[in-house]
Coordinates of C-alpha atoms and ligand atoms in Angstrom, one line a residue:
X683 CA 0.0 0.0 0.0
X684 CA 1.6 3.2 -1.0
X685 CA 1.9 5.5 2.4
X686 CA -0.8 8.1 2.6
X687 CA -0.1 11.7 2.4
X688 CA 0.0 13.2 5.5
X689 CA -1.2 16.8 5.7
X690 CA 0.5 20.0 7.4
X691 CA -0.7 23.5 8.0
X692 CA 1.1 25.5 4.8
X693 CA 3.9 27.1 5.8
X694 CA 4.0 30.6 7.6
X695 CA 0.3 29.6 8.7
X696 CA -0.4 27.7 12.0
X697 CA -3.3 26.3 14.4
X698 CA -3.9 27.9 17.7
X699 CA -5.2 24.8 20.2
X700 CA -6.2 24.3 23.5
X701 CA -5.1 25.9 25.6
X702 CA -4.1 28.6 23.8
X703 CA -7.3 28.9 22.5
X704 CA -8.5 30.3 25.7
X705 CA -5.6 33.1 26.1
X706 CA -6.5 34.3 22.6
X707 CA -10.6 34.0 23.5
X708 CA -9.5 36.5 26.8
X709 CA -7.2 38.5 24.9
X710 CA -9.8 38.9 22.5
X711 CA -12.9 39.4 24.9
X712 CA -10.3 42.2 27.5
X713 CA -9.7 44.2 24.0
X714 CA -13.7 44.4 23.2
X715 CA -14.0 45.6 26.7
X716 CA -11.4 48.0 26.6
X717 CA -12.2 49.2 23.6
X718 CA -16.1 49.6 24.2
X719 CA -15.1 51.7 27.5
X720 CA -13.6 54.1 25.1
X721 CA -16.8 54.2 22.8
X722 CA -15.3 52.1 20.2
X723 CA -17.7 49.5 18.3
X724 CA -16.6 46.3 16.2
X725 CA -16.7 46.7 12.5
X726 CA -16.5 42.8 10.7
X727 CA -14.9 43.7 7.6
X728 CA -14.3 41.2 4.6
X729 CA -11.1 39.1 4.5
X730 CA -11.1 39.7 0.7
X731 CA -10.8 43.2 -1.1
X732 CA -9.4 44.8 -3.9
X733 CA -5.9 44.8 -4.5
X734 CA -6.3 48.1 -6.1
X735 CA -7.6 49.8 -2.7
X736 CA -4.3 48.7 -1.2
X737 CA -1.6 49.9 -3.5
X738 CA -3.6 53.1 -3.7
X739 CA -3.2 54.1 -0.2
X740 CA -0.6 51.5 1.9
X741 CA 1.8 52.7 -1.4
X742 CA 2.9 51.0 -4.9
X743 CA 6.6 51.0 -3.5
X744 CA 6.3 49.9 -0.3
X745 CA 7.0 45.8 0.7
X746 CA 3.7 45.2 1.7
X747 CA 2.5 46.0 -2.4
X748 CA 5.7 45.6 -4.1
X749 CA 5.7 41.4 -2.7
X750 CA 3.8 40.4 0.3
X751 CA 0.2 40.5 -1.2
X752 CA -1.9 37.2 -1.7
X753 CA -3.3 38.3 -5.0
X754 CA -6.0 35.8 -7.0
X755 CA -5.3 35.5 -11.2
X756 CA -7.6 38.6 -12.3
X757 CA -7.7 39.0 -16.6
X758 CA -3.8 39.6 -16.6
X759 CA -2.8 37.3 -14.7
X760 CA -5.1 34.7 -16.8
X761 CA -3.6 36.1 -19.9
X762 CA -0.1 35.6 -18.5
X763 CA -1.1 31.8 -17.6
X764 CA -2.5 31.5 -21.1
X765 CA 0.8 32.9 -22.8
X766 CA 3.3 30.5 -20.8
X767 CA 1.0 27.4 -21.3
X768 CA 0.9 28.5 -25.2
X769 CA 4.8 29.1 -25.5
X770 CA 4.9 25.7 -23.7
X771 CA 2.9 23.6 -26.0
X772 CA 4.8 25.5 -29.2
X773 CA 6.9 22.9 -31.0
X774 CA 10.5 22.7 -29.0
X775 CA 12.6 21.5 -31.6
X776 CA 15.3 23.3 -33.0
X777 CA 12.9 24.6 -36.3
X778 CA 13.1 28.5 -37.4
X779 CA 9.7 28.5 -37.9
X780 CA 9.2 28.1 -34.2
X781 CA 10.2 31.6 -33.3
X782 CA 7.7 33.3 -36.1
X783 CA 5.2 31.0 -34.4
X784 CA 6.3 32.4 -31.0
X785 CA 6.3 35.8 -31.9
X786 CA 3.0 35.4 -33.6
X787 CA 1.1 34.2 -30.1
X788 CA 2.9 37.0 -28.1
X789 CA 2.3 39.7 -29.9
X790 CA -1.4 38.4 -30.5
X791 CA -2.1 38.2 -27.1
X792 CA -0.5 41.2 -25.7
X793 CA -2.7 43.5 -28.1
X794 CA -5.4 41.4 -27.7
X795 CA -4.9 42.3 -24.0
X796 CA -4.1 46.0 -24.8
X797 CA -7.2 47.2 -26.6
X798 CA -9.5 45.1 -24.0
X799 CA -8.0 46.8 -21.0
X800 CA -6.9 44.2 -19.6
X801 CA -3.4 45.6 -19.3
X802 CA -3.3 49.1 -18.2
X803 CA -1.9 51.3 -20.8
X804 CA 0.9 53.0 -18.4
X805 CA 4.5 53.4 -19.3
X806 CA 5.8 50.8 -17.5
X807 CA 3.4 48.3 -19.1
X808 CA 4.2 49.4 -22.5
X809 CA 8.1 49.5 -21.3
X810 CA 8.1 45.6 -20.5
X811 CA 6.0 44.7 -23.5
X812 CA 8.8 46.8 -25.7
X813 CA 11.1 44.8 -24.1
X814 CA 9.8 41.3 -24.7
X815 CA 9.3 41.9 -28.4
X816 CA 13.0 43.0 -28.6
X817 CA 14.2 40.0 -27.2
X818 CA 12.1 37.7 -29.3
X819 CA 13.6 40.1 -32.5
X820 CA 17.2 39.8 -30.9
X821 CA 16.9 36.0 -30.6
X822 CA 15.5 35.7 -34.3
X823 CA 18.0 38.2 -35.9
X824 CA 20.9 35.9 -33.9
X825 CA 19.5 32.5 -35.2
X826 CA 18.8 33.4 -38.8
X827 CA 22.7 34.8 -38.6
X828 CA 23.4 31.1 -37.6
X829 CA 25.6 33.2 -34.7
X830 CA 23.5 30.2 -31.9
X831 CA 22.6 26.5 -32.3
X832 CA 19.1 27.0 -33.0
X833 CA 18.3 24.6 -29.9
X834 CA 20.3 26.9 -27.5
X835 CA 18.8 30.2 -29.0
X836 CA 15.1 28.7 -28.3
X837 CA 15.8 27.6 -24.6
X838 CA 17.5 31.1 -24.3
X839 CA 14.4 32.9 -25.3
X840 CA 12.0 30.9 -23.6
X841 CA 13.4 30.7 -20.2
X842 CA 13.8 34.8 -20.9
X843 CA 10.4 35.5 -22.2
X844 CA 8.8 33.4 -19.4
X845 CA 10.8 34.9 -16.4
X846 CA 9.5 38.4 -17.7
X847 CA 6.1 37.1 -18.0
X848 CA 6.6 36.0 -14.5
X849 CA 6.9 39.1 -12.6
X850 CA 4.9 41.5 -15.5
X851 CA 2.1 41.8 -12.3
X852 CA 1.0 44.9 -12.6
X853 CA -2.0 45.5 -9.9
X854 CA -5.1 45.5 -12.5
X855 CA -8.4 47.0 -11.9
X856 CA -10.2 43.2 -11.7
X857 CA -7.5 41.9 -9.4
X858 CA -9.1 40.6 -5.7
X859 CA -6.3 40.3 -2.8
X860 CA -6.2 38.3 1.1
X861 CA -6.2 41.6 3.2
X862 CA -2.6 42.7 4.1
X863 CA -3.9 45.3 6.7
X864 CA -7.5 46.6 7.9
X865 CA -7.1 50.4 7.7
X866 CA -7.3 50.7 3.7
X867 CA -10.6 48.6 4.3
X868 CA -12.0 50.5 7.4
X869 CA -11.9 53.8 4.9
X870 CA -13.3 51.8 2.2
X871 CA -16.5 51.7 4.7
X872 CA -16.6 54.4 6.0
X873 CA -16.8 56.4 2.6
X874 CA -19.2 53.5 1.2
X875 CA -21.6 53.8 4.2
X876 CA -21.6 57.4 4.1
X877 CA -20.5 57.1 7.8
X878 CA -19.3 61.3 8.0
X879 CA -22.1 61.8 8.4
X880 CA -23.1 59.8 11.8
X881 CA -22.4 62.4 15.1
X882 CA -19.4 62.8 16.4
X883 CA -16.2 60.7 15.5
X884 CA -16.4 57.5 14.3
X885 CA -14.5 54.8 16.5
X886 CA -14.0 51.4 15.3
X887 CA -11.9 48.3 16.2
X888 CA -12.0 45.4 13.9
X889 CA -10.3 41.7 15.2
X890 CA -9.1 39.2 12.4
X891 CA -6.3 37.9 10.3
X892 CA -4.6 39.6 7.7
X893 CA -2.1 38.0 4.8
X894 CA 0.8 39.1 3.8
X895 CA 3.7 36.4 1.7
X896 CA 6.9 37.6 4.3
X897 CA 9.9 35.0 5.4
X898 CA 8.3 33.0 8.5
X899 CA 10.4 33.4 11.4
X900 CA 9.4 33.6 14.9
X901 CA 6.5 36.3 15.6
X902 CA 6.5 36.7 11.8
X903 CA 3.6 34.9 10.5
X904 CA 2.1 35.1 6.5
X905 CA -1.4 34.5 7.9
X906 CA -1.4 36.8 11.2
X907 CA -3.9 38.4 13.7
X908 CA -4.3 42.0 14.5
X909 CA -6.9 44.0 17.1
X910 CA -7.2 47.5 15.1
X911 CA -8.9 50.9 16.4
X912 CA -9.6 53.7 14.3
X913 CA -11.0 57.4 14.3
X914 CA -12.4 58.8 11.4
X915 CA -13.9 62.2 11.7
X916 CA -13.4 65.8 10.8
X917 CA -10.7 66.6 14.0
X918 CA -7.1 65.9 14.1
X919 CA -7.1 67.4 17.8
X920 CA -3.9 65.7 19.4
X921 CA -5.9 64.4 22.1
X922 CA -7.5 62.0 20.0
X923 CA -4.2 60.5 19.3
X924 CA -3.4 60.8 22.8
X925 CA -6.7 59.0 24.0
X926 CA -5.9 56.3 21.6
X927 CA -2.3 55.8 22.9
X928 CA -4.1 56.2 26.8
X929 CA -6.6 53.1 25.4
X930 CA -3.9 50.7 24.1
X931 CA -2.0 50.8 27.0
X932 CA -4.7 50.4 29.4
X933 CA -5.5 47.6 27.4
X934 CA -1.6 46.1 27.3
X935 CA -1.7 46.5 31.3
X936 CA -5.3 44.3 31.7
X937 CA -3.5 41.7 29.6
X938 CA 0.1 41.9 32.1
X939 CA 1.8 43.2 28.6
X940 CA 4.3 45.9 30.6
X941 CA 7.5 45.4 29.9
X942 CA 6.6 47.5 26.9
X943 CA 8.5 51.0 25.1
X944 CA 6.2 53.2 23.1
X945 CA 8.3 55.0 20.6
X946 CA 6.5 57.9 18.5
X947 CA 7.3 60.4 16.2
X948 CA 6.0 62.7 14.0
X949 CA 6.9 62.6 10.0
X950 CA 5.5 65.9 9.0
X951 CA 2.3 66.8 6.6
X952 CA 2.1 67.4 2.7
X953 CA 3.2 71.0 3.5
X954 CA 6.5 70.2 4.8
X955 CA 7.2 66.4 4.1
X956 CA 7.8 66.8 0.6
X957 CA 10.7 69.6 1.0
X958 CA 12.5 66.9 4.2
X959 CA 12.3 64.1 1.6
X960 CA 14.0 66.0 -1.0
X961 CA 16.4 67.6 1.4
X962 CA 16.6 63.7 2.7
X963 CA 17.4 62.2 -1.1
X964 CA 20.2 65.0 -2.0
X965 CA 22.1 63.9 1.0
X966 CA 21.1 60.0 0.5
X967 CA 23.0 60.5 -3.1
X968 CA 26.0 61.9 -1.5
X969 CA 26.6 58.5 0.2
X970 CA 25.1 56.5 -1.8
X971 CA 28.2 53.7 -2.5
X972 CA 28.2 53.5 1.2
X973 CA 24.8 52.3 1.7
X974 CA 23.7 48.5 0.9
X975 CA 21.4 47.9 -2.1
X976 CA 18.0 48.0 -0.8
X977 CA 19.0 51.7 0.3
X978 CA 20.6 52.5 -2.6
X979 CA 17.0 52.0 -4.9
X980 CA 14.8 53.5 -1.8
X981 CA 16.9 56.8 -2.4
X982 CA 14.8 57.5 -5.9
X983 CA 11.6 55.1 -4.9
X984 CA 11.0 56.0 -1.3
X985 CA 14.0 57.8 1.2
X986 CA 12.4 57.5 4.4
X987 CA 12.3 54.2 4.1
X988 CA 16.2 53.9 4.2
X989 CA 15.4 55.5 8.1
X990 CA 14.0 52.0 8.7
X991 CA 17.2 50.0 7.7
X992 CA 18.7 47.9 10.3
X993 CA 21.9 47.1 8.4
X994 CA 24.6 47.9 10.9
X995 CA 26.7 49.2 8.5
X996 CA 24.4 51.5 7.5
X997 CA 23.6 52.9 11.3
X998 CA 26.8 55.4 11.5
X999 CA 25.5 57.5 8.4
X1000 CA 22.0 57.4 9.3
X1001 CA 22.1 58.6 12.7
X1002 CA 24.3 61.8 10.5
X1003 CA 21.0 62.3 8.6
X1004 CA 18.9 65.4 8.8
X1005 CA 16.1 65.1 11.6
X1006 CA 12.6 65.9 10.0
X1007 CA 12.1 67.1 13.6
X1008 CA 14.4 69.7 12.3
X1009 CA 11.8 70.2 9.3
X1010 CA 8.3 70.0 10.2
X1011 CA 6.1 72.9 9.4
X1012 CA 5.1 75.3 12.2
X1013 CA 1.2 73.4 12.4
X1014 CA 3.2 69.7 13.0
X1015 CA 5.5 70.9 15.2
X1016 CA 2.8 72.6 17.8
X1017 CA 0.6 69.6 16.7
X1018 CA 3.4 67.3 17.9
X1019 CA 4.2 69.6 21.0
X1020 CA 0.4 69.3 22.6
X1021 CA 0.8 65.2 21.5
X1022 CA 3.4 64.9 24.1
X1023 CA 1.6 67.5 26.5
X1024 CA -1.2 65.2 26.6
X1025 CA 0.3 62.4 26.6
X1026 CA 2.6 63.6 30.3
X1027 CA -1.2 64.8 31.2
X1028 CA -1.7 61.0 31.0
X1029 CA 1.0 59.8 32.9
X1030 CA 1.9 58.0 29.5
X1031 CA 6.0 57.5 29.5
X1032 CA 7.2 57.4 25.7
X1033 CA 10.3 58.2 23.8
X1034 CA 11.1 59.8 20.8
X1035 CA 12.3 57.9 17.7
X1036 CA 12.6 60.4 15.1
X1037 CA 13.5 57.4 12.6
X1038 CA 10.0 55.6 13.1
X1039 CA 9.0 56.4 9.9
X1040 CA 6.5 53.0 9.3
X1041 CA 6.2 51.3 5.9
X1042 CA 3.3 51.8 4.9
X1043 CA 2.5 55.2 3.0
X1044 CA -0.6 56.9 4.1
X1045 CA 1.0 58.1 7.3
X1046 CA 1.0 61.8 8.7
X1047 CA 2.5 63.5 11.4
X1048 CA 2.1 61.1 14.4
X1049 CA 3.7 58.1 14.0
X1050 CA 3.7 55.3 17.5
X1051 CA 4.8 51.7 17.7
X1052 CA 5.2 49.7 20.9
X1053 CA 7.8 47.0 21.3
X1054 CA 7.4 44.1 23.6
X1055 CA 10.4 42.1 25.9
X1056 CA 11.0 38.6 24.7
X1057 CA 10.2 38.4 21.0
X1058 CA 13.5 39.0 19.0
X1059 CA 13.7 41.1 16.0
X1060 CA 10.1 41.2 15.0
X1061 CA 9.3 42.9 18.4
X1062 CA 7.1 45.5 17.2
X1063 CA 3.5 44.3 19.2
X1064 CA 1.5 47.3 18.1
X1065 CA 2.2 50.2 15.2
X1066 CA -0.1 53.2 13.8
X1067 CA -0.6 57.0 13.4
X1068 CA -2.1 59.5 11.6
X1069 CA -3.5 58.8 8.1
X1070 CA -5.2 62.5 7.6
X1071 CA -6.3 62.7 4.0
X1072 CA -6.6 59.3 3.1
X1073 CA -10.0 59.2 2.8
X1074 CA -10.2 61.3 0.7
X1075 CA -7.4 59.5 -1.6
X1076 CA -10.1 57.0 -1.9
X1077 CA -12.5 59.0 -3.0
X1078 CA -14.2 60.4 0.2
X1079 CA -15.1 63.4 1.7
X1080 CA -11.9 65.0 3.6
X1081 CA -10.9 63.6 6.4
X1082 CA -9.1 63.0 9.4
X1083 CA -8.2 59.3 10.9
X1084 CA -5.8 58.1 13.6
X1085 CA -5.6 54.1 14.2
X1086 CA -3.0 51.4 15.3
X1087 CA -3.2 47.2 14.7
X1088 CA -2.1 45.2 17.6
X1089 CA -0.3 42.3 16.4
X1090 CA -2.2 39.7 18.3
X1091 CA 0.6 36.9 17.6
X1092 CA 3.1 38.8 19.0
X1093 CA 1.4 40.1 22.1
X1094 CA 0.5 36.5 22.9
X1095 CA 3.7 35.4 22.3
X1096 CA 5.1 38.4 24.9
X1097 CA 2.5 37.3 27.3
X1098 CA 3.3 33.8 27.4
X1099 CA 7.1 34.5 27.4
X1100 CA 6.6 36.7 30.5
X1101 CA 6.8 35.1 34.3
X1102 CA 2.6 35.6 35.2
X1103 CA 1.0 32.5 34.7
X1104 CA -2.8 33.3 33.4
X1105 CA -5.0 31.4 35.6
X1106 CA -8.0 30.9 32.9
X1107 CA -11.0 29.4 33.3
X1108 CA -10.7 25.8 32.5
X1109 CA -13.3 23.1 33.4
X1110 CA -15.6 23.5 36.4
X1111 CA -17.6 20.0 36.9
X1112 CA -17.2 17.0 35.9
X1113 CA -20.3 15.0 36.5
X1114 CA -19.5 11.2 37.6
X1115 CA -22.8 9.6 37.0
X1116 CA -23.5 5.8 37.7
X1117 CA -26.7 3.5 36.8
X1118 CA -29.5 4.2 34.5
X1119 CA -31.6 5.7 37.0
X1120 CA -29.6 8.8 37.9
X1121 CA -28.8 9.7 34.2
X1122 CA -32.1 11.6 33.8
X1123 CA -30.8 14.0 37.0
X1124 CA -27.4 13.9 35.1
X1125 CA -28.7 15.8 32.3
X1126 CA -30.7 17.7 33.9
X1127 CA -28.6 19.6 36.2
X1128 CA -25.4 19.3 33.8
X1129 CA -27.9 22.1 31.8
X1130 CA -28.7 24.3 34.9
X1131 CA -24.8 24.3 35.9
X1132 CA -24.3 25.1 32.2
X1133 CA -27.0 27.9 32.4
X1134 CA -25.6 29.5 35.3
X1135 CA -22.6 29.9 33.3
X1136 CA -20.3 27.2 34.5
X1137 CA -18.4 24.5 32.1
X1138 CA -19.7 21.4 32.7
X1139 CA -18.2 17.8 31.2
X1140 CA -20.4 14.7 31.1
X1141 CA -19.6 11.3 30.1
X1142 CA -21.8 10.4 27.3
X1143 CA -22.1 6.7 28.2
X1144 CA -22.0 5.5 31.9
X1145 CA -18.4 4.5 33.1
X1146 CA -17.4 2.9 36.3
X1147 CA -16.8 5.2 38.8
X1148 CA -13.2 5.0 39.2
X1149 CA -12.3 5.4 36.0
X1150 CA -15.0 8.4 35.5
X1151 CA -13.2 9.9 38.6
X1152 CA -9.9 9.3 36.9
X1153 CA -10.6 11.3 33.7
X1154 CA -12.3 14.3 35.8
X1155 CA -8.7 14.6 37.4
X1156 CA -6.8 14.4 33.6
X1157 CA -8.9 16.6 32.1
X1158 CA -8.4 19.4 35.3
X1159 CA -12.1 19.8 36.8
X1160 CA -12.3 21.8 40.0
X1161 CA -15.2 19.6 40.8
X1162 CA -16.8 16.4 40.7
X1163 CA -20.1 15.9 41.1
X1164 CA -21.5 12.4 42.0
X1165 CA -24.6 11.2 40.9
X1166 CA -25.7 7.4 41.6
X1167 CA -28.8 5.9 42.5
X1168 CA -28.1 7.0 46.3
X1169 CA -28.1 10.3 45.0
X1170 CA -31.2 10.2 43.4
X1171 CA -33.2 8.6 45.8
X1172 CA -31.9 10.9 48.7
X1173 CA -32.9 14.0 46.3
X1174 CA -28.8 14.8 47.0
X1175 CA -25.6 15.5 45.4
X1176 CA -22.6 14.8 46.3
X1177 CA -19.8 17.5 45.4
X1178 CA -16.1 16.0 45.4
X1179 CA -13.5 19.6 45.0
X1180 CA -11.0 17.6 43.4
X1181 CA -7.5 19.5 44.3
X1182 CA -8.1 18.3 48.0
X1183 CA -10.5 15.6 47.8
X1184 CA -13.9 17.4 50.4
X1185 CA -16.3 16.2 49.9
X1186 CA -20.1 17.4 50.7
X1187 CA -23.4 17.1 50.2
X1188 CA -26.0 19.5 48.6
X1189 CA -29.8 19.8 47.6
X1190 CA -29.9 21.1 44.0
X1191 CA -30.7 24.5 44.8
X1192 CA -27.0 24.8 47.6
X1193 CA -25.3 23.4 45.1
X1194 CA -26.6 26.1 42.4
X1195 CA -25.9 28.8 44.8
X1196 CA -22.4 27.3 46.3
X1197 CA -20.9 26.8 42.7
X1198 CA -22.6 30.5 41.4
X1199 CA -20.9 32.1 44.4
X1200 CA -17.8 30.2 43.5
X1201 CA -17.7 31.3 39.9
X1202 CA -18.1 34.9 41.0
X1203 CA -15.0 33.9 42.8
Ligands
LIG2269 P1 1.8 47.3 10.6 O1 2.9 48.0 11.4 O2 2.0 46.9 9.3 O3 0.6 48.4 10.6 O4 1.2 46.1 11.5 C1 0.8 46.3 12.8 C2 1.3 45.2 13.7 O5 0.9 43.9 13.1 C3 2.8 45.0 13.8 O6 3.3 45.9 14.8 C4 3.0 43.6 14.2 O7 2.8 43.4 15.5 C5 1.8 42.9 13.4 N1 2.3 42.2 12.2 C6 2.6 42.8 11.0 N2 3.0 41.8 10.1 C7 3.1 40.7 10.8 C8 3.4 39.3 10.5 N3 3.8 39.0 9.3 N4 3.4 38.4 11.4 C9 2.9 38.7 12.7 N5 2.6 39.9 13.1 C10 2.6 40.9 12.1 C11 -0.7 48.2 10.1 O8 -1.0 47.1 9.7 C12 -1.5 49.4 10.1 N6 -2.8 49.1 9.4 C13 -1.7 49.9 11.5 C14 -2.6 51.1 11.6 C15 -3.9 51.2 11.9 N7 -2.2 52.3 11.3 C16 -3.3 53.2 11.5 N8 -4.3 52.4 11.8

């Protein structure tokens, strides 16, 4: 018989069991309350979107986009598919013919795909469709020269032509995407329920996974929780961002998450951003063979980015970097000034990080993450800011927002690391029941226990009683309660605690009350 195949959660994705379902569950359930205490409500928001609402306002050149996104085959990607699988099937012998055949499908299908809009009719498009046709010209010149083997100049030219194909990925308009983040989507709401115009700021918090293709490690996950809060409205008063912060670290202490830093920062508006970027590029270029290659692109794609590196050899010539501290705009800097006033008003400590600069685009002046003990590199637990304005970049009325994501993996993963053991509700009663005549008071009183709130186990079929009392010890009840046909006749229960073997005797209605009043601790 061949060996079955056996089958494992796909890679950078994992299950979360018992027990450690339960510390999510109270994690969970102590961040609605929080959260509620601050006027926040739960938005459920779909796990799927478009890709296009993403690279619009998280950025086109920031990792998130540029690789991480989970994105399904809209027209393009179809028409790519189709392309390979017809350069595939083509005759691979060493023929001339073969590369007029080869040209013919390409250049079909690439205007086919032109006129109908299926690819975008950018520069960059019609760049990479320039540069396919060259090859296949290049490789066809070559052959019919008789400079290659004919054999050789085929492989040559497929292998090329396909590895182009491969990463031509431009986001289209009909592309559908996992969610990488829930802000992008949380706009996307509020503008399609016409929510400016509801009283007041809208608060929202939003619990659920979100996708993005990154290198697993530990506390980097590609299918990953966060807890999310976010105001909308039309004030950007700096004690909303200060209630905020105030809220998640009321939260982080009800979950024992304290050894904690809060780092913020802010990075500036459209006034004065723009002039600290350019001021930032021009002195990027002048050391630009000292800095490692990721660097060296984000100089033209994306400068602030390179604040982010943590290349050691690049730390000496950051750190010599102009401070957009130094640059912010009279508003951001008194905007930032009453941040941190508020925040001391709070009793919140922080410190200043003017190189937390975040990757993900739609940022504005305040900038916060929190970093936990015990996690490594990926130590981040919580990140967020300011996103005025992007609201309306999606086609809404203007705007102001503030918002962080938790990163509920993390967190846990803090929590668990650190010395306080979480004593979580586990099983209360185990009920041992024995003969055919006590099961109907079995099931009976297993529902009013379970009514009044307690969690009750209850062997399906009768056992004998020592082994029934064995399993109510592996599984960890606090109680068993016996139930045999002494029991029933005397209209009594017998309550064994388990821990130090007491044992007593109650009517139905003491043992309600004794095991209520023990819940409520
Ligand atoms: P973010 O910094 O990309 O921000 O993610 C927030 C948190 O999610 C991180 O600090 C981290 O704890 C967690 N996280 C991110 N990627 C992973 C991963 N691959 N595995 C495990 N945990 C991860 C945002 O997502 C913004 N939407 C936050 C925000 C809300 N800004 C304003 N409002």
């Amino acid at each position: 018989m061949p060996e079955k195949k056996q089958f494992r959660a796909i890679k950078g994705t994992r299950d979360i069991l018992p027990p450690d379902s339960s510390l999510w569950n109270w994690f969970e359930q102590t961040a609605r309350e929080t959260f509620e205490s601050y006027n926040f409500r739960d938005i459920r928001l779909p796990i799927l979107e478009e890709a296009e609402l993403f690279a619009r306002s998280v950025g086109e050149d920031t990792d998130i986009i540029g690789k991480e996104m989970y994105r399904f085959a809209g027209k393009l990607e179809s028409l790519r598919r189709a392309i390979s699988e017809s350069i595939g099937r083509l005759d691979n012998s060493s023929r001339i013919y073969t590369f007029v055949q080869f040209l013919a499908v390409l250049k079909r299908n690439l205007n086919e795909a032109l006129n109908n809009d299926v690819i975008p009719k950018n520069m960059s498009n019609l760049h990479r469709i320039g540069q396919l046709e060259a090859r296949c010209r290049e490789g066809e010149t070559r052959l019919l020269n008789g400079d290659v083997e004919p054999s050789q100049a085929w492989t040559a030219l497929y292998e090329e032509t396909t590895s182009i194909l491969d990463d031509f990925r431009p986001i289209e308009k009909s592309d559908e995407t996992l969610r990488p983040e829930g802000t992008a989507p949380v706009c996307r709401a509020y503008i399609e329920h016409g929510m400016h115009t509801l009283p007041g700021n809208v608060k929202l918090y939003y619990i659920g996974p979100m996708f993005r293709r990154e290198r697993p490690q530990k506390g980097r996950y590609r299918q990953f929780y966060q807890i999310g809060a976010e105001v909308l409205g039309q004030s950007d008063a700096p004690a909303i961002d200060a209630e905020v912060l105030e809220m998640l670290l009321v939260f982080f202490h009800r979950v024992g998450l304290t050894r904690t830093t809060l780092y913020v920062n802010s990075i500036g508006d459209k006034e004065c951003r723009p002039k600290y970027v350019e001021l930032l590029r021009e002195e990027l270029r002048k050391v630009k063979d000292h800095l490692g290659a990721d660097s060296q692109r984000r100089i033209e794609t994306n400068p602030l980015r390179v604040l982010d590196s943590k290349l050691p050899q690049e730390q000496p010539i950051i750190e010599k970097l102009p401070r957009i501290s130094d640059h912010l705009c009279d508003a951001c800097r008194e905007h930032f000034a009453n941040l941190k006033n508020e925040l001391r008003l709070r009793n919140i400590n922080y410190e200043e990080n003017w190189r937390l600069v975040r990757g993900l685009d739609y940022y504005t002046r305040t900038t916060f993450e929190v970093t936990a003990e015990g996690l490594g590199s990926q130590n981040a637990v919580c990140g967020g800011g300011r996103y005025d304005g992007l609201v309306e970049l999606l086609g809404g009325p203007p705007t102001k927002g503030i918002g962080f994501a938790i990163g509920s993996d993390r967190a846990i993963l803090s929590i668990q690391e650190g010395a306080e053991a979480h004593a979580l509700p586990g099983l209360s009663v185990y009920i041992a029941w024995m003969g055919a005549a006590s099961y109907p008071a079995a099931v009976s009183i297993a529902r009013k226990l379970r009514e009044a709130g307690l969690s009750v186990e209850m062997p399906p079929e009768e056992m004998k009683f020592k082994k029934s009392l064995g399993l109510a010890d592996k599984l960890g009840a606090r109680y068993a309660l016996i139930l045999g046909e002494d029991e029933v006749a005397s209209n009594k229960f017998t309550l064994k605690r388990l821990a130090d073997a007491e044992q007593n005797k109650f009517s139905e209605y003491e043992l309600l009350e004794y095991l209520e009043s023990e819940r409520r601790g």
